[in-house]
Amino acid sequence: MRGSHVTTLPKWQYWLKYYFYKFVTKRSIVHATRVLVPSKTVKETVITFYPTAANKITVTQEGVSATFLSKRKPTYNWQKRKKTGLLYVGSLYPHKNISLILEALQKLPEATLTIVGSRSVFAQEVHALTETLG
């Protein structure tokens, strides 16, 4: 997402920052030996914008390997957890797609969502959307 609606910066400052972001990103990808990305989706997105980087990209899955987990005794009973509660921790900038989560929750009326984040102008928009969607 890009544009003045996804930022709290003045327009001129946003577009200057965006220009330098594009410049630095392209330069970095061109000169990189390897580009590490967290998922196949991100890999495909990078290739869409930088096709010549395809052979440089390595997907490094996020998370903890099953091998590590199997060596530890569980300290929490995951089977007894409340399965209808969701927790979102982070910013509410539009590119985080909180609206998609709220729309999906309409199909799960038993589910609840708790949002933890700092106040921002985007918090008001998310709150308004929750009111609209019920």
mmCIF file with all atom_site columns, C-alpha atoms in Angstrom, residues 21-70:
data_model
loop_
_atom_site.group_PDB
_atom_site.id
_atom_site.type_symbol
_atom_site.label_atom_id
_atom_site.label_alt_id
_atom_site.label_comp_id
_atom_site.label_asym_id
_atom_site.label_entity_id
_atom_site.label_seq_id
_atom_site.pdbx_PDB_ins_code
_atom_site.Cartn_x
_atom_site.Cartn_y
_atom_site.Cartn_z
_atom_site.occupancy
_atom_site.B_iso_or_equiv
_atom_site.pdbx_formal_charge
_atom_site.auth_seq_id
_atom_site.auth_comp_id
_atom_site.auth_asym_id
_atom_site.auth_atom_id
_atom_site.pdbx_PDB_model_num
ATOM 1  C CA . TYR A 1 21 ? 12.884 3.636   0.154   1.00 0.00 ? 21 TYR A CA 1
ATOM 2  C CA . LYS A 1 22 ? 12.456 2.510   -3.469  1.00 0.00 ? 22 LYS A CA 1
ATOM 3  C CA . PHE A 1 23 ? 15.968 3.694   -4.367  1.00 0.00 ? 23 PHE A CA 1
ATOM 4  C CA . VAL A 1 24 ? 17.647 1.955   -1.423  1.00 0.00 ? 24 VAL A CA 1
ATOM 5  C CA . THR A 1 25 ? 15.622 -1.245  -1.851  1.00 0.00 ? 25 THR A CA 1
ATOM 6  C CA . LYS A 1 26 ? 16.441 -1.569  -5.548  1.00 0.00 ? 26 LYS A CA 1
ATOM 7  C CA . ARG A 1 27 ? 20.115 -0.815  -4.978  1.00 0.00 ? 27 ARG A CA 1
ATOM 8  C CA . SER A 1 28 ? 20.293 -3.314  -2.117  1.00 0.00 ? 28 SER A CA 1
ATOM 9  C CA . ILE A 1 29 ? 18.668 -6.098  -4.120  1.00 0.00 ? 29 ILE A CA 1
ATOM 10 C CA . VAL A 1 30 ? 20.862 -5.468  -7.158  1.00 0.00 ? 30 VAL A CA 1
ATOM 11 C CA . HIS A 1 31 ? 24.072 -5.587  -5.081  1.00 0.00 ? 31 HIS A CA 1
ATOM 12 C CA . ALA A 1 32 ? 23.031 -8.363  -2.683  1.00 0.00 ? 32 ALA A CA 1
ATOM 13 C CA . THR A 1 33 ? 24.528 -11.822 -2.911  1.00 0.00 ? 33 THR A CA 1
ATOM 14 C CA . ARG A 1 34 ? 21.516 -13.265 -1.083  1.00 0.00 ? 34 ARG A CA 1
ATOM 15 C CA . VAL A 1 35 ? 18.047 -11.918 -0.229  1.00 0.00 ? 35 VAL A CA 1
ATOM 16 C CA . LEU A 1 36 ? 16.354 -13.554 2.762   1.00 0.00 ? 36 LEU A CA 1
ATOM 17 C CA . VAL A 1 37 ? 12.563 -13.470 2.961   1.00 0.00 ? 37 VAL A CA 1
ATOM 18 C CA . PRO A 1 38 ? 10.179 -14.968 5.559   1.00 0.00 ? 38 PRO A CA 1
ATOM 19 C CA . SER A 1 39 ? 7.737  -16.748 3.219   1.00 0.00 ? 39 SER A CA 1
ATOM 20 C CA . LYS A 1 40 ? 7.060  -17.963 -0.312  1.00 0.00 ? 40 LYS A CA 1
ATOM 21 C CA . THR A 1 41 ? 4.476  -15.209 -0.690  1.00 0.00 ? 41 THR A CA 1
ATOM 22 C CA . VAL A 1 42 ? 7.076  -12.532 0.055   1.00 0.00 ? 42 VAL A CA 1
ATOM 23 C CA . LYS A 1 43 ? 9.471  -14.245 -2.357  1.00 0.00 ? 43 LYS A CA 1
ATOM 24 C CA . GLU A 1 44 ? 6.890  -14.066 -5.155  1.00 0.00 ? 44 GLU A CA 1
ATOM 25 C CA . THR A 1 45 ? 6.157  -10.419 -4.336  1.00 0.00 ? 45 THR A CA 1
ATOM 26 C CA . VAL A 1 46 ? 9.852  -9.508  -4.491  1.00 0.00 ? 46 VAL A CA 1
ATOM 27 C CA . ILE A 1 47 ? 10.208 -11.341 -7.814  1.00 0.00 ? 47 ILE A CA 1
ATOM 28 C CA . THR A 1 48 ? 7.214  -9.398  -9.169  1.00 0.00 ? 48 THR A CA 1
ATOM 29 C CA . PHE A 1 49 ? 9.050  -6.112  -8.575  1.00 0.00 ? 49 PHE A CA 1
ATOM 30 C CA . TYR A 1 50 ? 12.624 -7.377  -9.064  1.00 0.00 ? 50 TYR A CA 1
ATOM 31 C CA . PRO A 1 51 ? 12.578 -10.358 -11.501 1.00 0.00 ? 51 PRO A CA 1
ATOM 32 C CA . THR A 1 52 ? 16.378 -10.479 -11.715 1.00 0.00 ? 52 THR A CA 1
ATOM 33 C CA . ALA A 1 53 ? 16.555 -11.263 -7.991  1.00 0.00 ? 53 ALA A CA 1
ATOM 34 C CA . ALA A 1 54 ? 14.792 -14.639 -8.344  1.00 0.00 ? 54 ALA A CA 1
ATOM 35 C CA . ASN A 1 55 ? 17.975 -16.709 -8.075  1.00 0.00 ? 55 ASN A CA 1
ATOM 36 C CA . LYS A 1 56 ? 19.193 -14.723 -5.038  1.00 0.00 ? 56 LYS A CA 1
ATOM 37 C CA . ILE A 1 57 ? 16.154 -15.269 -2.839  1.00 0.00 ? 57 ILE A CA 1
ATOM 38 C CA . THR A 1 58 ? 16.123 -17.756 0.026   1.00 0.00 ? 58 THR A CA 1
ATOM 39 C CA . VAL A 1 59 ? 12.977 -18.384 2.057   1.00 0.00 ? 59 VAL A CA 1
ATOM 40 C CA . THR A 1 60 ? 13.795 -18.557 5.767   1.00 0.00 ? 60 THR A CA 1
ATOM 41 C CA . GLN A 1 61 ? 10.658 -19.794 7.480   1.00 0.00 ? 61 GLN A CA 1
ATOM 42 C CA . GLU A 1 62 ? 9.745  -17.990 10.674  1.00 0.00 ? 62 GLU A CA 1
ATOM 43 C CA . GLY A 1 63 ? 9.124  -19.941 13.835  1.00 0.00 ? 63 GLY A CA 1
ATOM 44 C CA . VAL A 1 64 ? 10.763 -22.688 15.837  1.00 0.00 ? 64 VAL A CA 1
ATOM 45 C CA . SER A 1 65 ? 11.596 -26.070 14.381  1.00 0.00 ? 65 SER A CA 1
ATOM 46 C CA . ALA A 1 66 ? 9.748  -29.154 15.634  1.00 0.00 ? 66 ALA A CA 1
ATOM 47 C CA . THR A 1 67 ? 13.099 -30.627 16.681  1.00 0.00 ? 67 THR A CA 1
ATOM 48 C CA . PHE A 1 68 ? 13.596 -27.869 19.224  1.00 0.00 ? 68 PHE A CA 1
ATOM 49 C CA . LEU A 1 69 ? 10.070 -28.185 20.573  1.00 0.00 ? 69 LEU A CA 1
ATOM 50 C CA . SER A 1 70 ? 10.212 -31.959 20.922  1.00 0.00 ? 70 SER A CA 1
#
